[in-house]
Amino acid sequence: MRALTKRYNPDELLNSLYADDWQVILQPQQFDTGEGSLATDIMACSVAVHALKQCSSRKSINHSYSAAEICQHVRSYLLSQIVCEPSQRHAYRQIRLFAGHIIVAACHLGWEIQVRADGQSYFNISSRSGLLTRYANMQGYEINGWSS
């Protein structure tokens, strides 16, 4: 299947039945052409800001979440919106969320960023926040035999 899908233009995959919603949203790197536009980045950052508003940041906490971990939760949130608003399905499938969008959204919200020795950005947020409790970190799941 992967060999077949690689032959098609990623834009065609977004607009066709070749890829499921979960694959397009949870694995955006497979469909990213590398040619982002300001409009798509603004949309991704807006989604990230909207999702991160569900979280409360803390000055001190015993666990920090990396931007990549938070991004997986936000992608799961975005996937859930397709079920809630099926009329917007096509628009949601077009949004590519990456860790950089999470960092931009966190800066916009005034969150404190911690850059560690591994080069990753971390944030102190409550593990009881709505985003983390309602929406899974899809990185650790296998869906229909595909792993993210």
Coordinates of N, CA, C and O in Angstrom, one line a residue:
M1 N 0.8 -1.2 0.0 CA 0.0 0.0 0.0 C 0.9 1.3 0.0 O 0.6 2.2 -0.7
R2 N 1.9 1.2 0.8 CA 2.8 2.4 0.9 C 3.4 2.7 -0.5 O 3.6 3.8 -0.9
A3 N 3.9 1.6 -1.1 CA 4.5 1.8 -2.4 C 3.5 2.4 -3.4 O 3.9 3.3 -4.2
L4 N 2.3 2.0 -3.3 CA 1.3 2.6 -4.2 C 1.0 4.1 -3.9 O 0.9 4.9 -4.8
T5 N 0.9 4.4 -2.6 CA 0.6 5.8 -2.3 C 1.8 6.7 -2.6 O 1.5 7.9 -2.8
K6 N 3.0 6.2 -2.5 CA 4.1 7.1 -2.8 C 4.2 7.6 -4.2 O 4.8 8.6 -4.5
R7 N 3.5 6.9 -5.1 CA 3.5 7.3 -6.5 C 2.6 8.5 -6.8 O 2.7 9.1 -7.8
Y8 N 1.7 8.8 -5.9 CA 0.7 9.8 -6.1 C 1.2 11.1 -5.5 O 2.0 11.2 -4.5
N9 N 0.7 12.2 -6.0 CA 1.0 13.5 -5.5 C 0.4 13.6 -4.1 O -0.8 13.3 -4.0
P10 N 1.1 14.1 -3.1 CA 0.5 14.2 -1.8 C -0.8 15.1 -1.7 O -1.7 14.8 -1.0
D11 N -0.9 16.1 -2.6 CA -2.1 16.9 -2.6 C -3.3 16.0 -3.1 O -4.4 16.2 -2.6
E12 N -3.0 15.1 -4.0 CA -4.1 14.2 -4.5 C -4.5 13.3 -3.4 O -5.7 13.0 -3.2
L13 N -3.6 12.9 -2.5 CA -3.9 12.0 -1.4 C -4.8 12.7 -0.4 O -5.7 12.1 0.2
L14 N -4.6 14.0 -0.2 CA -5.4 14.7 0.7 C -6.9 14.9 0.2 O -7.8 15.0 1.0
N15 N -7.1 14.9 -1.1 CA -8.4 15.1 -1.6 C -9.1 13.8 -2.1 O -10.1 13.9 -2.8
S16 N -8.5 12.7 -1.8 CA -9.1 11.5 -2.3 C -9.3 10.4 -1.2 O -9.2 10.7 -0.1
L17 N -9.7 9.3 -1.7 CA -9.9 8.2 -0.7 C -8.7 7.3 -0.5 O -8.8 6.2 0.1
Y18 N -7.5 7.7 -0.9 CA -6.3 6.9 -0.7 C -5.9 6.9 0.8 O -5.2 5.9 1.2
A19 N -6.2 7.9 1.5 CA -5.7 7.9 2.9 C -6.9 8.2 3.9 O -7.7 9.0 3.6
D20 N -6.9 7.5 5.0 CA -7.9 7.7 6.0 C -7.6 9.0 6.7 O -6.5 9.5 6.8
D21 N -8.7 9.6 7.4 CA -8.5 10.8 8.1 C -7.4 10.7 9.2 O -6.6 11.6 9.4
W22 N -7.4 9.6 9.9 CA -6.4 9.4 11.0 C -5.0 9.5 10.5 O -4.1 10.0 11.1
Q23 N -4.8 8.9 9.3 CA -3.4 8.8 8.7 C -3.0 10.2 8.3 O -1.8 10.6 8.5
V24 N -3.9 11.0 7.6 CA -3.5 12.3 7.2 C -3.2 13.2 8.3 O -2.3 14.0 8.3
I25 N -4.0 13.1 9.4 CA -3.8 14.0 10.6 C -2.7 13.6 11.5 O -1.9 14.4 12.0
L26 N -2.6 12.3 11.8 CA -1.7 11.8 12.8 C -0.3 11.6 12.2 O 0.7 11.5 13.0
Q27 N -0.2 11.4 10.9 CA 1.1 11.3 10.3 C 1.3 12.3 9.2 O 1.5 12.0 8.0
P28 N 1.3 13.6 9.5 CA 1.4 14.6 8.5 C 2.7 14.6 7.7 O 2.7 15.1 6.6
Q29 N 3.7 14.1 8.3 CA 5.0 14.1 7.6 C 5.0 13.3 6.3 O 5.7 13.6 5.4
Q30 N 4.1 12.4 6.2 CA 4.0 11.6 5.0 C 3.3 12.3 3.9 O 3.4 12.0 2.7
F31 N 2.6 13.4 4.2 CA 1.8 14.1 3.2 C 2.3 15.6 3.0 O 1.8 16.3 2.3
D32 N 3.4 15.9 3.8 CA 3.9 17.3 3.7 C 4.8 17.4 2.5 O 5.8 16.7 2.4
T33 N 4.5 18.4 1.7 CA 5.3 18.6 0.5 C 6.6 19.5 0.8 O 7.4 19.6 -0.1
G34 N 6.6 20.0 2.0 CA 7.7 20.9 2.3 C 7.5 22.3 1.8 O 8.3 23.2 2.0
E35 N 6.4 22.6 1.2 CA 6.1 23.9 0.7 C 4.9 24.5 1.5 O 3.8 24.5 1.0
G36 N 5.2 24.9 2.7 CA 4.2 25.5 3.5 C 3.8 26.8 3.0 O 4.6 27.5 2.4
S37 N 2.6 27.3 3.4 CA 2.2 28.6 3.0 C 1.8 29.3 4.3 O 1.6 28.7 5.3
L38 N 1.8 30.6 4.3 CA 1.5 31.4 5.5 C 0.1 31.1 5.9 O -0.2 30.9 7.1
A39 N -0.8 30.9 5.0 CA -2.2 30.6 5.3 C -2.3 29.2 6.1 O -3.0 29.1 7.1
T40 N -1.6 28.2 5.6 CA -1.7 26.9 6.3 C -1.0 27.0 7.7 O -1.4 26.3 8.6
D41 N 0.1 27.7 7.8 CA 0.8 27.9 9.1 C -0.1 28.6 10.1 O -0.1 28.3 11.2
I42 N -0.8 29.7 9.6 CA -1.7 30.4 10.5 C -2.8 29.5 11.0 O -3.1 29.5 12.2
M43 N -3.3 28.7 10.1 CA -4.4 27.8 10.5 C -3.9 26.8 11.5 O -4.5 26.5 12.6
A44 N -2.7 26.2 11.3 CA -2.2 25.2 12.3 C -1.9 25.9 13.6 O -2.2 25.3 14.7
C45 N -1.3 27.1 13.6 CA -1.0 27.8 14.8 C -2.3 28.2 15.6 O -2.4 28.1 16.8
S46 N -3.4 28.5 14.8 CA -4.7 28.8 15.4 C -5.3 27.6 16.1 O -5.8 27.7 17.2
V47 N -5.2 26.5 15.5 CA -5.6 25.2 16.1 C -4.9 24.9 17.3 O -5.4 24.6 18.4
A48 N -3.5 25.1 17.3 CA -2.7 24.8 18.4 C -3.0 25.8 19.6 O -3.2 25.3 20.7
V49 N -3.2 27.1 19.3 CA -3.6 28.0 20.4 C -5.0 27.6 21.0 O -5.1 27.6 22.2
H50 N -5.9 27.3 20.1 CA -7.2 26.9 20.6 C -7.1 25.7 21.5 O -7.8 25.6 22.6
A51 N -6.4 24.7 21.1 CA -6.2 23.4 21.9 C -5.4 23.7 23.2 O -5.8 23.2 24.3
L52 N -4.4 24.5 23.1 CA -3.6 24.7 24.3 C -4.3 25.6 25.4 O -3.9 25.6 26.5
K53 N -5.3 26.3 25.0 CA -6.1 27.1 25.9 C -6.8 26.2 26.9 O -7.2 26.6 28.0
Q54 N -6.9 24.9 26.6 CA -7.5 23.9 27.5 C -6.6 23.5 28.7 O -7.0 22.9 29.6
C55 N -5.3 23.9 28.5 CA -4.3 23.5 29.5 C -3.9 24.7 30.4 O -3.9 25.8 30.0
S56 N -3.6 24.3 31.6 CA -3.1 25.4 32.5 C -1.7 25.1 32.7 O -1.2 24.0 33.0
S57 N -0.9 26.2 32.6 CA 0.6 26.1 32.7 C 0.9 26.3 34.2 O 0.1 26.9 34.9
R58 N 2.0 25.7 34.6 CA 2.4 25.8 36.0 C 3.9 26.2 36.1 O 4.6 25.8 35.2
K59 N 4.2 26.9 37.1 CA 5.6 27.3 37.3 C 6.4 26.1 37.7 O 7.5 25.9 37.2
S60 N 6.0 25.3 38.6 CA 6.7 24.1 39.0 C 5.8 22.9 39.0 O 4.6 22.9 39.4
I61 N 6.3 21.8 38.5 CA 5.5 20.6 38.3 C 6.5 19.5 38.2 O 7.7 19.7 37.8
N62 N 6.1 18.3 38.5 CA 7.0 17.2 38.5 C 7.2 16.5 37.2 O 8.0 15.6 37.0
H63 N 6.4 16.9 36.2 CA 6.6 16.4 34.8 C 6.4 17.5 33.8 O 5.4 18.2 33.8
S64 N 7.3 17.5 32.9 CA 7.2 18.4 31.7 C 6.9 17.7 30.5 O 7.3 16.5 30.4
Y65 N 6.2 18.3 29.6 CA 5.8 17.7 28.3 C 6.5 18.4 27.2 O 6.6 19.6 27.2
S66 N 7.1 17.6 26.3 CA 7.8 18.2 25.2 C 6.8 18.7 24.1 O 5.6 18.3 24.1
A67 N 7.2 19.6 23.3 CA 6.4 20.1 22.2 C 5.9 19.0 21.3 O 4.7 19.0 20.9
A68 N 6.7 18.0 21.1 CA 6.3 16.8 20.3 C 5.2 16.0 20.9 O 4.3 15.6 20.2
E69 N 5.3 15.8 22.2 CA 4.3 15.1 23.0 C 3.0 15.8 22.9 O 1.9 15.2 22.7
I70 N 3.0 17.1 23.2 CA 1.8 17.9 23.1 C 1.2 17.9 21.7 O 0.0 17.9 21.6
C71 N 2.1 18.0 20.7 CA 1.6 18.0 19.3 C 0.8 16.7 19.0 O -0.2 16.8 18.4
Q72 N 1.2 15.6 19.6 CA 0.4 14.3 19.3 C -1.0 14.4 20.0 O -1.9 14.0 19.4
H73 N -1.1 15.1 21.1 CA -2.4 15.3 21.8 C -3.2 16.2 20.9 O -4.4 16.0 20.8
V74 N -2.6 17.3 20.4 CA -3.4 18.2 19.6 C -3.8 17.6 18.3 O -4.9 17.9 17.8
R75 N -3.0 16.8 17.7 CA -3.4 16.0 16.5 C -4.6 15.1 16.8 O -5.5 15.0 16.0
S76 N -4.6 14.5 17.9 CA -5.7 13.7 18.3 C -7.0 14.5 18.5 O -8.1 14.1 18.1
Y77 N -6.8 15.7 19.1 CA -7.9 16.6 19.2 C -8.5 17.0 17.9 O -9.7 17.0 17.7
L78 N -7.6 17.3 16.9 CA -8.0 17.7 15.6 C -8.8 16.5 14.9 O -9.8 16.8 14.3
L79 N -8.3 15.3 15.1 CA -9.0 14.2 14.5 C -10.4 14.0 15.1 O -11.3 13.7 14.4
S80 N -10.5 14.3 16.4 CA -11.9 14.2 17.0 C -12.8 15.3 16.5 O -14.0 15.0 16.5
Q81 N -12.3 16.4 16.0 CA -13.2 17.4 15.5 C -13.8 17.0 14.2 O -14.9 17.5 13.8
I82 N -13.2 16.1 13.4 CA -13.9 15.6 12.2 C -15.1 14.8 12.5 O -16.1 14.9 11.8
V83 N -15.1 14.1 13.7 CA -16.4 13.4 14.1 C -17.4 14.4 14.6 O -18.6 14.3 14.2
C84 N -17.0 15.5 15.3 CA -17.9 16.5 15.8 C -18.5 17.3 14.7 O -19.7 17.7 14.7
E85 N -17.7 17.7 13.7 CA -18.1 18.6 12.6 C -17.8 17.9 11.2 O -16.8 18.4 10.6
P86 N -18.5 16.9 10.8 CA -18.2 16.3 9.5 C -18.2 17.2 8.3 O -17.6 16.9 7.3
S87 N -19.0 18.3 8.4 CA -19.0 19.2 7.2 C -17.7 19.9 7.0 O -17.4 20.4 5.9
Q88 N -16.9 20.0 8.1 CA -15.5 20.6 8.0 C -14.4 19.6 7.8 O -13.2 19.9 7.9
R89 N -14.8 18.4 7.4 CA -13.8 17.3 7.3 C -12.7 17.7 6.3 O -11.5 17.5 6.7
H90 N -13.0 18.2 5.2 CA -11.9 18.5 4.2 C -11.0 19.5 4.7 O -9.8 19.4 4.5
A91 N -11.5 20.5 5.4 CA -10.7 21.6 5.9 C -9.7 21.1 7.0 O -8.5 21.4 7.1
Y92 N -10.2 20.2 7.9 CA -9.4 19.7 9.0 C -8.3 18.8 8.4 O -7.2 18.7 8.9
R93 N -8.6 18.0 7.3 CA -7.6 17.2 6.7 C -6.4 18.0 6.1 O -5.4 17.4 5.9
Q94 N -6.6 19.2 5.8 CA -5.6 20.1 5.2 C -4.6 20.6 6.2 O -3.6 21.1 5.9
I95 N -4.9 20.5 7.5 CA -4.1 21.2 8.6 C -3.0 20.2 8.9 O -3.2 19.1 9.3
R96 N -1.7 20.7 8.8 CA -0.6 19.9 9.2 C 0.0 20.5 10.5 O 0.5 21.7 10.5
L97 N 0.0 19.8 11.6 CA 0.5 20.2 12.9 C 1.8 19.6 13.2 O 2.0 18.4 13.1
F98 N 2.8 20.4 13.5 CA 4.1 20.0 13.9 C 4.5 20.6 15.3 O 3.8 21.6 15.7
A99 N 5.5 20.2 15.9 CA 6.0 20.7 17.2 C 6.2 22.2 17.1 O 6.0 22.9 18.1
G100 N 6.7 22.7 16.0 CA 7.0 24.1 15.9 C 5.7 25.0 16.1 O 5.7 26.1 16.6
H101 N 4.6 24.5 15.6 CA 3.3 25.2 15.8 C 2.9 25.2 17.3 O 2.4 26.2 17.7
I102 N 3.3 24.2 18.0 CA 3.0 24.1 19.4 C 3.8 25.2 20.1 O 3.4 25.9 21.0
I103 N 5.1 25.3 19.7 CA 6.0 26.3 20.4 C 5.5 27.7 20.1 O 5.5 28.5 21.0
V104 N 5.1 28.0 18.9 CA 4.6 29.3 18.5 C 3.3 29.6 19.3 O 3.2 30.7 19.9
A105 N 2.4 28.6 19.5 CA 1.2 28.8 20.2 C 1.5 29.0 21.7 O 0.9 29.9 22.3
A106 N 2.4 28.3 22.2 CA 2.8 28.4 23.6 C 3.4 29.8 23.9 O 3.1 30.4 24.9
C107 N 4.2 30.3 23.0 CA 4.8 31.6 23.1 C 3.7 32.7 23.1 O 3.7 33.6 23.9
H108 N 2.7 32.5 22.2 CA 1.6 33.4 22.1 C 0.8 33.5 23.4 O 0.3 34.5 23.8
L109 N 0.7 32.3 24.0 CA -0.1 32.2 25.3 C 0.8 32.7 26.5 O 0.2 32.7 27.6
G110 N 2.0 32.9 26.3 CA 2.9 33.4 27.4 C 3.5 32.3 28.2 O 3.9 32.5 29.4
W111 N 3.5 31.1 27.7 CA 4.1 30.0 28.5 C 5.6 30.0 28.5 O 6.2 30.5 27.6
E112 N 6.1 29.5 29.6 CA 7.6 29.5 29.8 C 8.1 28.3 29.1 O 7.7 27.2 29.3
I113 N 9.1 28.5 28.2 CA 9.7 27.4 27.4 C 11.0 27.0 28.1 O 11.8 27.9 28.4
Q114 N 11.2 25.7 28.2 CA 12.5 25.2 28.7 C 13.1 24.4 27.6 O 12.6 23.4 27.2
V115 N 14.3 24.8 27.2 CA 15.0 24.1 26.2 C 16.1 23.3 26.9 O 16.9 23.8 27.6
R116 N 16.0 22.0 26.8 CA 16.9 21.1 27.5 C 18.1 20.7 26.6 O 18.2 21.0 25.4
A117 N 19.0 19.9 27.2 CA 20.3 19.5 26.5 C 20.0 18.7 25.3 O 20.8 18.7 24.3
D118 N 18.8 18.0 25.2 CA 18.5 17.2 24.0 C 18.0 18.0 22.9 O 17.7 17.5 21.8
G119 N 17.9 19.4 23.1 CA 17.4 20.3 22.0 C 15.9 20.4 21.9 O 15.4 21.1 21.1
Q120 N 15.2 19.6 22.7 CA 13.7 19.7 22.7 C 13.2 20.8 23.6 O 13.8 21.2 24.6
S121 N 12.1 21.3 23.2 CA 11.4 22.3 24.0 C 10.4 21.6 24.9 O 9.6 20.8 24.5
Y122 N 10.4 22.0 26.2 CA 9.5 21.4 27.2 C 8.6 22.5 27.8 O 9.0 23.7 28.0
F123 N 7.4 22.1 28.3 CA 6.5 23.0 28.9 C 6.0 22.3 30.2 O 5.7 21.1 30.2
N124 N 5.8 23.1 31.3 CA 5.2 22.7 32.5 C 3.7 22.9 32.4 O 3.2 24.0 32.5
I125 N 3.0 21.8 32.2 CA 1.5 22.0 32.2 C 0.9 20.9 33.1 O 1.6 19.8 33.3
S126 N -0.2 21.1 33.5 CA -0.9 20.2 34.4 C -1.3 18.9 33.7 O -1.9 19.0 32.6
S127 N -1.0 17.8 34.2 CA -1.3 16.5 33.6 C -2.8 16.2 33.6 O -3.3 15.3 33.0
R128 N -3.5 17.0 34.4 CA -5.0 16.9 34.5 C -5.7 17.8 33.5 O -6.9 17.9 33.6
S129 N -5.0 18.5 32.7 CA -5.6 19.4 31.7 C -6.5 18.6 30.7 O -6.3 17.5 30.5
G130 N -7.5 19.3 30.2 CA -8.5 18.7 29.3 C -7.8 18.1 28.1 O -8.2 17.0 27.6
L131 N -6.8 18.7 27.5 CA -6.2 18.3 26.3 C -5.5 16.9 26.6 O -5.6 16.0 25.8
L132 N -4.8 16.8 27.7 CA -4.1 15.6 28.0 C -4.9 14.4 28.5 O -4.6 13.3 28.3
T133 N -6.0 14.7 29.1 CA -6.9 13.7 29.7 C -7.9 13.2 28.6 O -8.3 12.0 28.6
R134 N -8.4 14.1 27.8 CA -9.4 13.7 26.8 C -8.9 13.1 25.5 O -9.5 12.2 24.9
Y135 N -7.7 13.5 25.1 CA -7.2 13.2 23.8 C -5.9 12.4 24.0 O -4.9 12.9 24.6
A136 N -5.8 11.2 23.4 CA -4.6 10.4 23.6 C -3.4 10.9 22.9 O -3.5 11.6 21.9
N137 N -2.2 10.5 23.4 CA -1.0 10.7 22.6 C -0.9 9.6 21.7 O -0.6 8.5 22.0
M138 N -1.3 9.8 20.4 CA -1.4 8.8 19.4 C -0.1 8.2 19.0 O -0.1 7.2 18.2
Q139 N 1.0 8.7 19.4 CA 2.3 8.2 19.0 C 2.5 6.7 19.4 O 3.1 5.9 18.7
G140 N 1.9 6.3 20.5 CA 2.1 5.0 21.0 C 1.0 4.0 20.6 O 1.0 2.8 21.1
Y141 N 0.2 4.3 19.6 CA -0.9 3.4 19.2 C -0.7 2.9 17.8 O 0.0 3.5 17.0
E142 N -1.3 1.8 17.6 CA -1.3 1.2 16.2 C -2.8 1.3 15.8 O -3.6 0.8 16.5
I143 N -3.0 1.8 14.6 CA -4.4 1.9 14.1 C -4.4 1.1 12.8 O -3.7 1.4 11.9
N144 N -5.3 0.1 12.7 CA -5.5 -0.7 11.5 C -4.2 -1.2 11.0 O -3.9 -1.3 9.8
G145 N -3.3 -1.6 11.9 CA -2.0 -2.2 11.5 C -0.9 -1.2 11.1 O 0.2 -1.5 10.9
W146 N -1.3 0.1 11.1 CA -0.3 1.2 10.9 C 0.2 1.8 12.2 O -0.7 2.0 13.1
S147 N 1.4 2.0 12.3 CA 1.9 2.7 13.6 C 2.3 4.1 13.2 O 2.7 4.4 12.1
S148 N 2.1 5.0 14.2 CA 2.4 6.4 13.9 C 3.9 6.7 14.2 O 4.6 6.0 14.8

